[in-house]
Short mmCIF file of C-alpha atoms in Angstrom, two decimals:
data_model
loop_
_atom_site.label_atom_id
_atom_site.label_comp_id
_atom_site.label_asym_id
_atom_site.label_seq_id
_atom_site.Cartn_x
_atom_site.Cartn_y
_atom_site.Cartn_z
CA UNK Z 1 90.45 87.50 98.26
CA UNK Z 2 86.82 87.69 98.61
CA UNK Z 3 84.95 88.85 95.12
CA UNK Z 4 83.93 92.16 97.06
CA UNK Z 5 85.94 93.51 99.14
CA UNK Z 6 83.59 95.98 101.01
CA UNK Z 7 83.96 98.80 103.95
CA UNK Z 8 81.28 101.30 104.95
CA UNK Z 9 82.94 104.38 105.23
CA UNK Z 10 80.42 106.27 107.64
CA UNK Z 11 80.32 109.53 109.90
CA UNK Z 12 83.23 109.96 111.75
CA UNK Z 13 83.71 111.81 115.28
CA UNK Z 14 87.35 112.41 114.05
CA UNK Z 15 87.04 116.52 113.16
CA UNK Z 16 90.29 117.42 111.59
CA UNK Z 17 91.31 120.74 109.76
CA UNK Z 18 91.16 120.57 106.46
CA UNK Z 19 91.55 123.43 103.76
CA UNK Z 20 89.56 124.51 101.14
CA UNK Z 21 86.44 123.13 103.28
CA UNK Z 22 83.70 125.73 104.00
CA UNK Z 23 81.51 125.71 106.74
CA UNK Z 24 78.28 123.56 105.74
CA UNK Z 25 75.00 125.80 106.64
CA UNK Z 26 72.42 126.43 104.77
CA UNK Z 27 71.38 130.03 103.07
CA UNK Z 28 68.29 131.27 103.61
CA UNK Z 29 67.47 130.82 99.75
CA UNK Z 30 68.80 127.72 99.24
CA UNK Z 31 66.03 125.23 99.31
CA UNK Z 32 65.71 122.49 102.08
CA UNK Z 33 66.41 119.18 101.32
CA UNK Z 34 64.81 115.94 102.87
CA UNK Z 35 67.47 114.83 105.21
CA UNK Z 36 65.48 111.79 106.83
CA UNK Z 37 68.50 109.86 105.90
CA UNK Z 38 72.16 111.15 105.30
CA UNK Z 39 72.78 111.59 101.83
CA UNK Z 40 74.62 108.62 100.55
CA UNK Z 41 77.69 108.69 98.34
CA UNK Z 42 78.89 105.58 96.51
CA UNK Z 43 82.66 104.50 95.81
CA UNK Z 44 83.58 102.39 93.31
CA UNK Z 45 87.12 102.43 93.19
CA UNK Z 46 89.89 99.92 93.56
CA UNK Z 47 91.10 99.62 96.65
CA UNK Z 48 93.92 96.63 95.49
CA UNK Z 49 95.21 95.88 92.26
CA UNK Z 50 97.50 98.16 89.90
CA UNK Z 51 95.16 101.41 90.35
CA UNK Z 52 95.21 100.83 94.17
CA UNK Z 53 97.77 103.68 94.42
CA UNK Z 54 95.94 106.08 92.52
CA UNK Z 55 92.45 105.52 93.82
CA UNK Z 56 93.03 104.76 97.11
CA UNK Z 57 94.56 107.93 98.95
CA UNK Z 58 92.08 109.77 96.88
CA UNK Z 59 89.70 108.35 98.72
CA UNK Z 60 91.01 108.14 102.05
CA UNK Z 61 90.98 112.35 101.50
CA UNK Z 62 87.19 112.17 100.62
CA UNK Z 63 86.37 110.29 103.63
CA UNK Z 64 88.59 113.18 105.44
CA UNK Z 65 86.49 115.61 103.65
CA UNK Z 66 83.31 114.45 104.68
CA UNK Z 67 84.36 114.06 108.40
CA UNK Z 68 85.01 117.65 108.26
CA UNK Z 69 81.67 118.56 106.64
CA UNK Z 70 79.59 116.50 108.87
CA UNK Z 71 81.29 117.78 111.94
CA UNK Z 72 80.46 121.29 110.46
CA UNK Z 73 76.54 120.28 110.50
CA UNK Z 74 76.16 118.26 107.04
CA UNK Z 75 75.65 119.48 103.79
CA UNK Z 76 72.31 121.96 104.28
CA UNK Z 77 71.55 120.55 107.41
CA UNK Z 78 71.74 116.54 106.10
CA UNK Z 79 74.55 114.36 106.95
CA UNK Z 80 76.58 112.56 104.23
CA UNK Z 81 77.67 109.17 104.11
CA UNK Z 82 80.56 107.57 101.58
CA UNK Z 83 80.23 103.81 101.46
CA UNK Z 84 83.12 102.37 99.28
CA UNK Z 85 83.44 99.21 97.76
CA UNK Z 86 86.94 97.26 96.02
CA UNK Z 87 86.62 97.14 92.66
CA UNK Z 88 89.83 95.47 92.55
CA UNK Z 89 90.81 97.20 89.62
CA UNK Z 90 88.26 95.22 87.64
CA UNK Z 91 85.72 96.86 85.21
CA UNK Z 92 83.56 94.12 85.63
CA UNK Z 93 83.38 94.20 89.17
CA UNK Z 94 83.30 98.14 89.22
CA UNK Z 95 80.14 97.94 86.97
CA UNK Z 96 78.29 95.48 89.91
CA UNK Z 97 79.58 97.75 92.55
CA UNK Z 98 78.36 100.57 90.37
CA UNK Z 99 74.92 99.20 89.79
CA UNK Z 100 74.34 97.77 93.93
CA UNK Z 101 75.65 101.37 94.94
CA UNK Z 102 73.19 103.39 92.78
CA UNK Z 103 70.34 100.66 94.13
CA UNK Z 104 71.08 102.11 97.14
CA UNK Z 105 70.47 105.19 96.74
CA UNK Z 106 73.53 106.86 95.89
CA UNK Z 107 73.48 110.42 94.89
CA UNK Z 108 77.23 110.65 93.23
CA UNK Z 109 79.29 108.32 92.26
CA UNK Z 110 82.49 108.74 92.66
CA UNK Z 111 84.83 105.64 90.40
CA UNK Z 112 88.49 104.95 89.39
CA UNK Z 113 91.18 107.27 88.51
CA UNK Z 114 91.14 106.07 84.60
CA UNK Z 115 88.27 105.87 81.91
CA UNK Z 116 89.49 102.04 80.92
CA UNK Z 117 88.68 100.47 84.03
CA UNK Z 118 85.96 102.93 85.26
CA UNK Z 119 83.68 103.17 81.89
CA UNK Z 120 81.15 100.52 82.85
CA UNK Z 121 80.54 101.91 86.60
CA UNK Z 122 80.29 105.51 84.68
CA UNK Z 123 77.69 104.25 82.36
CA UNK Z 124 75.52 102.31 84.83
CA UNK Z 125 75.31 105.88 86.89
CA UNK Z 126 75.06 107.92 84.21
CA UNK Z 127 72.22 105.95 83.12
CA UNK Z 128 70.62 106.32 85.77
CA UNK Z 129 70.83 109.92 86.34
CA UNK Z 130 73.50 110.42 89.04
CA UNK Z 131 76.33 112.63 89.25
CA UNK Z 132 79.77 110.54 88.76
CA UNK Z 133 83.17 111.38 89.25
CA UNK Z 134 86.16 110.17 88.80
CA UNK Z 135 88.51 112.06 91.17
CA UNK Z 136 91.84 111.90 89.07
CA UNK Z 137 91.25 110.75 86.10
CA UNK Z 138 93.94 112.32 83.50
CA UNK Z 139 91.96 112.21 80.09
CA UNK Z 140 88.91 114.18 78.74
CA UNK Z 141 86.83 110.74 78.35
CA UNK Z 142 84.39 112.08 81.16
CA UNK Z 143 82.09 113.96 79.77
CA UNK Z 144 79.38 113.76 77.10
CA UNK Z 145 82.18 112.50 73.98
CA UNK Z 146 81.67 109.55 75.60
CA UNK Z 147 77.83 109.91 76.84
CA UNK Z 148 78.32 110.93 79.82
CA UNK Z 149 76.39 114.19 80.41
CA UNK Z 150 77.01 113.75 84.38
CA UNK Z 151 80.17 112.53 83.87
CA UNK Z 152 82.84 114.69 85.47
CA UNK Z 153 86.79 114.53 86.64
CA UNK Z 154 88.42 116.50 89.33
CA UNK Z 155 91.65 115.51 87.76
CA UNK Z 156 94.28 118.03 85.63
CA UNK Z 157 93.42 116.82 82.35
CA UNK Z 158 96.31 115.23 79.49
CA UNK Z 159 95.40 118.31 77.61
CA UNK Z 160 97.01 120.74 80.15
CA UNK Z 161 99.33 117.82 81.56
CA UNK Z 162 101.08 117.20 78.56
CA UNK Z 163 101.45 120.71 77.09
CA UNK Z 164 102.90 121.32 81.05
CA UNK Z 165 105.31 118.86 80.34
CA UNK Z 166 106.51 119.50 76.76
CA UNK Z 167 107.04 123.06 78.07
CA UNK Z 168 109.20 122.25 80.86
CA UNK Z 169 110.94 119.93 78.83
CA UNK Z 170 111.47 122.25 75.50
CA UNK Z 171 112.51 125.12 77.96
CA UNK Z 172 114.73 123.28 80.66
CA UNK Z 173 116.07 120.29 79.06
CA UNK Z 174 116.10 120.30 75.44
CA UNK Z 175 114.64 120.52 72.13
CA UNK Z 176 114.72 116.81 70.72
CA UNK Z 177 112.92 113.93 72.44
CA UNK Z 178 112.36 110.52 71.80
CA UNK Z 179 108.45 109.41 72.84
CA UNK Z 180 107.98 106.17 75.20
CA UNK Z 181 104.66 105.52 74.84
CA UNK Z 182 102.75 103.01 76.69
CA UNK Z 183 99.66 101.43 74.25
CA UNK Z 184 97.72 100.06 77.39
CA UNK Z 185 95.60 102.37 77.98
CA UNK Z 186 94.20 106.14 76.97
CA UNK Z 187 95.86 108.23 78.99
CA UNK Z 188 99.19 107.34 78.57
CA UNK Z 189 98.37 106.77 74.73
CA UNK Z 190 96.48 110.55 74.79
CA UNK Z 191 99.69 112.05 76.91
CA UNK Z 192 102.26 111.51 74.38
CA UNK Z 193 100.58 112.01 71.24
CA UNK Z 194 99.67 115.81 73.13
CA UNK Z 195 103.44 115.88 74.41
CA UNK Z 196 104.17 115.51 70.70
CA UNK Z 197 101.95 118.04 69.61
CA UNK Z 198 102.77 120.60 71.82
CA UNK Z 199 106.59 120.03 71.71
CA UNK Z 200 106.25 120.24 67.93
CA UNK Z 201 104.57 123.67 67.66
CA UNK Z 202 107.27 125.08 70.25
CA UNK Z 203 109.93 124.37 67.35
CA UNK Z 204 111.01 120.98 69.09
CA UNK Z 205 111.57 117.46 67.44
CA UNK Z 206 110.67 114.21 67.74
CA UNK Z 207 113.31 111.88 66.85
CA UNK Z 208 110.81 108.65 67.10
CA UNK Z 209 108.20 106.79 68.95
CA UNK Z 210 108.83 103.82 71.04
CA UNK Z 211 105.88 102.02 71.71
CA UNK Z 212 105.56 99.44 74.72
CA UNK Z 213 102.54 97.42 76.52
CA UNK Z 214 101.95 95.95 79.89
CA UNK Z 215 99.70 93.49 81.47
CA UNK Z 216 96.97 94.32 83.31
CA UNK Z 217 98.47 93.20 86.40
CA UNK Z 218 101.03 95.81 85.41
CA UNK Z 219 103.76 94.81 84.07
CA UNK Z 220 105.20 94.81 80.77
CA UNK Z 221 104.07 92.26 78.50
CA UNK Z 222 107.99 91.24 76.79
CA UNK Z 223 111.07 92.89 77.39
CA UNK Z 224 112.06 97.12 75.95
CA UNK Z 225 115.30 96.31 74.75
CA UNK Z 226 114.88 97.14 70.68
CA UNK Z 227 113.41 100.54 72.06
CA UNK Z 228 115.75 101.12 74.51
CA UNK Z 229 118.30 100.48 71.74
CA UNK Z 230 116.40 102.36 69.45
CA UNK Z 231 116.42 105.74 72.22
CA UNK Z 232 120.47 105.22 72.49
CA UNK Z 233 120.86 106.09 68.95
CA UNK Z 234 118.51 108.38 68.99
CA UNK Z 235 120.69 110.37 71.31
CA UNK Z 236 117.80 112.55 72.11
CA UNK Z 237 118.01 115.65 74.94
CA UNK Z 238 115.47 114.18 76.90
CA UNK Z 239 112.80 110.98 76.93
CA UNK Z 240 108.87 111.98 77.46
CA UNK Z 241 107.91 108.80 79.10
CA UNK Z 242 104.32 107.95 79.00
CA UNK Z 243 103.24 105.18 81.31
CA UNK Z 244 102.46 103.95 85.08
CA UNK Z 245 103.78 101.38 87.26
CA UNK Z 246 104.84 98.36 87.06
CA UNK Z 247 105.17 98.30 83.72
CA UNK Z 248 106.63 102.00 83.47
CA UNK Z 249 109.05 101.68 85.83
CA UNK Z 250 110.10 98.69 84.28
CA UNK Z 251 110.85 100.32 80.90
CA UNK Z 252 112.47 102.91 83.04
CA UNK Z 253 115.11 100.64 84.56
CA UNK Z 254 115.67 99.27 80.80
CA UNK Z 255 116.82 102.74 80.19
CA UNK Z 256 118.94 103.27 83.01
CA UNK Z 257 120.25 100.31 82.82
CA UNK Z 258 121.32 100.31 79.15
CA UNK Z 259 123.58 103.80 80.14
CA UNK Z 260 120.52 106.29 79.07
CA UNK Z 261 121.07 108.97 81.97
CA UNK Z 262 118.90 111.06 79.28
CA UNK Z 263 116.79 113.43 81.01
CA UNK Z 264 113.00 111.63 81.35
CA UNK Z 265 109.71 113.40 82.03
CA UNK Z 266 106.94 111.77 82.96
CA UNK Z 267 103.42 112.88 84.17
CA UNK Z 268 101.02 111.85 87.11
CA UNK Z 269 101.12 108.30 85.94
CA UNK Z 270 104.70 108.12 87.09
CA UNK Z 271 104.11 109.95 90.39
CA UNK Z 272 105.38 108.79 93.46
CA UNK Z 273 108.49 106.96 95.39
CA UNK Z 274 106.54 103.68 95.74
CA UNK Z 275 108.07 101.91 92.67
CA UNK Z 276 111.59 103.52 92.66
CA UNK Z 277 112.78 100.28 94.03
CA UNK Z 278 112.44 99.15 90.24
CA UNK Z 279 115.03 101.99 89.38
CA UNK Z 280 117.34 102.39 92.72
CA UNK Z 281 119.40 105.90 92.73
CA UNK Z 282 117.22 107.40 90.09
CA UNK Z 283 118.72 110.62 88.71
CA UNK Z 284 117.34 113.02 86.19
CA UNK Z 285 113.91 112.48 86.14
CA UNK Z 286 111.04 114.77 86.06
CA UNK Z 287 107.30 114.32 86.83
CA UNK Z 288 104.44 116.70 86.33
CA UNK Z 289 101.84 115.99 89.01
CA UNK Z 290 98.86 117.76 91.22
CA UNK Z 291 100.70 118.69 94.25
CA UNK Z 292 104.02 117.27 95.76
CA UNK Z 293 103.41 114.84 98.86
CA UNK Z 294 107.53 114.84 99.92
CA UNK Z 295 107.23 118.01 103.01
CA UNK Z 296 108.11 120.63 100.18
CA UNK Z 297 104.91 121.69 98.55
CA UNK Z 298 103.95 125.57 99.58
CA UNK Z 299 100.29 125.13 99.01
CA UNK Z 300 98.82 125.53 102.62
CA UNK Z 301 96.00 123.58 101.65
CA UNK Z 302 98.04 120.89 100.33
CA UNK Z 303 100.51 120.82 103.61
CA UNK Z 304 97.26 120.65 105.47
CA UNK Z 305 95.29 117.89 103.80
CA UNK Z 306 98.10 116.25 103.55
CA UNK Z 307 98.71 116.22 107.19
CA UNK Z 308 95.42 114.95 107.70
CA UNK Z 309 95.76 112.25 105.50
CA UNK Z 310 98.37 111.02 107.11
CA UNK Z 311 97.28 111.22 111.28
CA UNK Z 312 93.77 109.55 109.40
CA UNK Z 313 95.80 106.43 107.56
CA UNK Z 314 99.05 106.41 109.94
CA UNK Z 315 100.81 106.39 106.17
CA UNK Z 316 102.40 109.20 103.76
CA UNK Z 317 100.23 109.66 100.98
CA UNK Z 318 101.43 107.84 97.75
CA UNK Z 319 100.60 110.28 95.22
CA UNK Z 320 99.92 113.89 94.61
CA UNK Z 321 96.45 112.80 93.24
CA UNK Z 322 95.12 112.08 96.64
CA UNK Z 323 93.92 115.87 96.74
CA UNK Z 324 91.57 115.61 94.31
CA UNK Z 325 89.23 113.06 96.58
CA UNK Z 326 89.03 116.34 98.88
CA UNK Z 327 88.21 118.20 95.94
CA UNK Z 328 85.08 115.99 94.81
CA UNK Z 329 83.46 116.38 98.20
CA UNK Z 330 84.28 120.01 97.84
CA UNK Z 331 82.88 120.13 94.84
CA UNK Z 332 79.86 118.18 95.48
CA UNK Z 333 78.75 120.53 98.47
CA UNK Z 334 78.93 123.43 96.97
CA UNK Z 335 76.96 122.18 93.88
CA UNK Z 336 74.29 120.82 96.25
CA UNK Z 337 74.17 123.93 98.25
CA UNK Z 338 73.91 125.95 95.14
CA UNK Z 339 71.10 123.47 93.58
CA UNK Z 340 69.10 122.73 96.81
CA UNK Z 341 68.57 119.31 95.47
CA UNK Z 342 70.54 115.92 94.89
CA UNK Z 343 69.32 115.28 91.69
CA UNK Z 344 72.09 114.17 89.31
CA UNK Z 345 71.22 116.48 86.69
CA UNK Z 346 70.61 119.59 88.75
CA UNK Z 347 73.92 118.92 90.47
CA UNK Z 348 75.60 118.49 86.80
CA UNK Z 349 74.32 121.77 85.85
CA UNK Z 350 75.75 123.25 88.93
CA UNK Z 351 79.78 122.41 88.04
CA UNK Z 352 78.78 123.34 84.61
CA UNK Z 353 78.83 126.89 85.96
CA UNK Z 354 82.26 126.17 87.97
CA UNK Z 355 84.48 129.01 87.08
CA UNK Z 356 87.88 128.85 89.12
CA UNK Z 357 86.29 127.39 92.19
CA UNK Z 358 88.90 127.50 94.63
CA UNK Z 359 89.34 123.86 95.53
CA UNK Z 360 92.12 122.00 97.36
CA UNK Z 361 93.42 120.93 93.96
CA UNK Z 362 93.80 124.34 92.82
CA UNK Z 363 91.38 126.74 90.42
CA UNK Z 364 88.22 124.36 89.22
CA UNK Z 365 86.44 124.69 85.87
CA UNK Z 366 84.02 122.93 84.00
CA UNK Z 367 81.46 123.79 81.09
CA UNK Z 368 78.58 121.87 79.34
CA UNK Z 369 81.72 120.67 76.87
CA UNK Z 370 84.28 119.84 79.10
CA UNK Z 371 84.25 118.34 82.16
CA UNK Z 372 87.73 118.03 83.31
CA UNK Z 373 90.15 120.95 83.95
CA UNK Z 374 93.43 121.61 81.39
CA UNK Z 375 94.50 125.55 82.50
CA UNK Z 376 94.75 124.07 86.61
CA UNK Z 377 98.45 124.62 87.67
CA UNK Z 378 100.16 121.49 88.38
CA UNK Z 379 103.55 120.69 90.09
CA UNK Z 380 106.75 120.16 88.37
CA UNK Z 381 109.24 117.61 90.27
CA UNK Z 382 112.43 116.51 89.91
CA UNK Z 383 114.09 113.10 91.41
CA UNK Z 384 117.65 113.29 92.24
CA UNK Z 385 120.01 110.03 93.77
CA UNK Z 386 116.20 108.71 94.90
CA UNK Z 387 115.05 111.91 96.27
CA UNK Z 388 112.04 113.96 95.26
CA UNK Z 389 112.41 117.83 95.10
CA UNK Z 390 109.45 120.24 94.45
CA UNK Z 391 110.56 122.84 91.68
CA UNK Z 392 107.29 124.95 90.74
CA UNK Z 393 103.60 125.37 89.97
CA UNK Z 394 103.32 126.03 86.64
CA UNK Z 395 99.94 126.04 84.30
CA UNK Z 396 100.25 125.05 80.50
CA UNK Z 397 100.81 127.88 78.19
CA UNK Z 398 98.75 126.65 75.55
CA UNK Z 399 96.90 122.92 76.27
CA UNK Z 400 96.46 121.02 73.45
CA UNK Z 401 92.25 120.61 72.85
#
């Protein structure tokens, strides 16, 4: 594999209907930009490696998304250009990428679906005043906690992911749990201790905390069987499982495969029927995700994008999260539009103002505080003998900030 795997994504003739797209004309009192070249947006997101999954239909969709707007006449009159390169899951690599993509000109930056492996890119843009987002990133690390005043994600947030899922849990399956918690990396580390939280204040309890690591080729780094032991006696209703494949749905099949048919909940981490082959016939699982990719998801926009996705790849889409690469496009133009200018901090203080922005991923907010979104509904879904089933939309009654 070549140390940079690059493609330049550029304009398309492919028009395709996508929702949640508005035309792309210019107001009268929007200032004119200087479209002597198309506006460029950089991608550095990983393409192969364990994030692959995540990042990658999210990306195909923003490509989608800016077919559609360039077909419409650009973005105020200029045409837009996203020009991806593999990180390869590797924050090294995604900080060179980063740094040769904002060289170029880039005017957002859009980098991988977790603050781990995307920090460095985020920093170098940052730094240099331009707009970066990570499309599905599941933590509140971008933003300015972490420096990032132009940092932003499109993604449903752990604060509102988590609370989703200890209410659906507390409410539909029971009221003790036993926590699997995967130390690898934030967001699965953030989920559970908000799963706990939450769960806690609805009157639940936490019989214990199993704590597991993988590699960062993911997979788990030594065997779950003293916490898969330790969940048996337990004898908890249900298992909040906090992880990602391979390494999750390795734990996962230690469960099964011990005689746990326990109830297990999981969030967007565990999205997905492209590692079930780790756990074949799964039963009684739960996952709380952006949108459902399996034909049953009532969201027009969703069923359309989704459509799109697929006659643009030839593939199903993966993951739920792949909406959220629409989204940023969205997103992007209408902050633009709203600015008249490309300037990173302009543009930042444009989705400060977001207020419910109806996006492909659902209701979009951000302020000068927080930059991700925790009140967006997100879908519950349930896997039965293999088979994923869609069961509701459903917003967290009370996130946990």
């Amino acid at each position: 594999m070549k140390l940079r795997k690059k493609f330049a994504i550029t304009i398309s003739s492919l028009i395709l209907s996508v929702g949640g797209l508005s035309a792309c004309s210019s107001d009268g009192d929007i200032a004119a930009l200087d479209c002597a070249e198309p506006i460029l947006i950089g991608a550095a997101m990983a393409q192969t490696g364990f994030m692959a999954p995540f990042d990658a239909p999210a990306l195909a969709t923003a490509q989608i998304a800016v077919d559609k707007i360039n077909a419409a006449g650009g973005i105020s009159g200029c045409q837009v250009v996203l020009e991806a390169v593999d990180t390869e899951t590797n924050p090294d690599k995604g900080q060179q990428i980063a740094t040769d993509l904002v060289a170029k000109g880039a005017k957002m930056l859009l980098v991988t679906c977790d603050y781990d492996i995307n920090a460095k890119s985020s920093q170098v843009a940052n730094d240099a005043g331009v707009l970066v987002v990570a499309p599905c990133v599941g933590s509140t690390a971008m933003g300015p906690d972490n420096g990032l005043d132009l940092g932003y994600s499109m993604g449903s947030a752990v604060p509102g992911e988590a609370a989703i899922m200890a209410e659906y849990a507390y409410e539909n399956l029971g009221q003790t749990v036993t926590l699997f918690k995967d130390m690898s990396i934030a967001y699965t580390t953030s989920q559970c201790d908000a799963f706990e939280t939450r769960f806690k204040e609805l009157g639940g309890t936490v019989k214990s905390t199993q704590q597991f690591s993988q590699t960062q080729a993911g997979a788990l780094d030594k065997p779950v069987t003293a916490q898969v032991a330790n969940a048996k006696k337990n004898a908890a209703a249900v298992i909040a499982l906090c992880s990602y494949p391979g390494g999750g749905a390795q734990a996962l099949a230690a469960i099964r495969n011990a005689g746990v048919n326990t109830p297990v909940i999981s969030g967007f981490g565990l999205d997905g029927a492209f590692w079930l082959g780790a756990v074949p016939n799964l039963s009684n699982f739960y996952t709380v995700t952006y949108a459902s990719v399996f034909g049953d998801d009532p969201n027009p926009k969703v069923v359309e994008l989704l459509a799109a996705y697929k006659e643009k790849t030839g593939q199903d889409a993966a993951t739920g999260g792949l909406i959220t690469g629409a989204s940023t496009i969205e997103a992007f133009k209408l902050a633009v539009e709203r600015a008249g200018s490309v300037d990173g901090a302009a543009l930042a203080a444009e989705f400060n103002k977001f207020n419910n922005e109806d996006l492909t991923a659902g209701p979009t907010s951000f302020s000068e505080d927080l930059h991700v979104n925790v009140t967006r509904p997100m879908a519950v879904i349930t896997v039965e003998g293999g088979k994923h089933k869609f069961i509701e939309y459903r917003a967290a009654q009370k996130p946990v900030l």
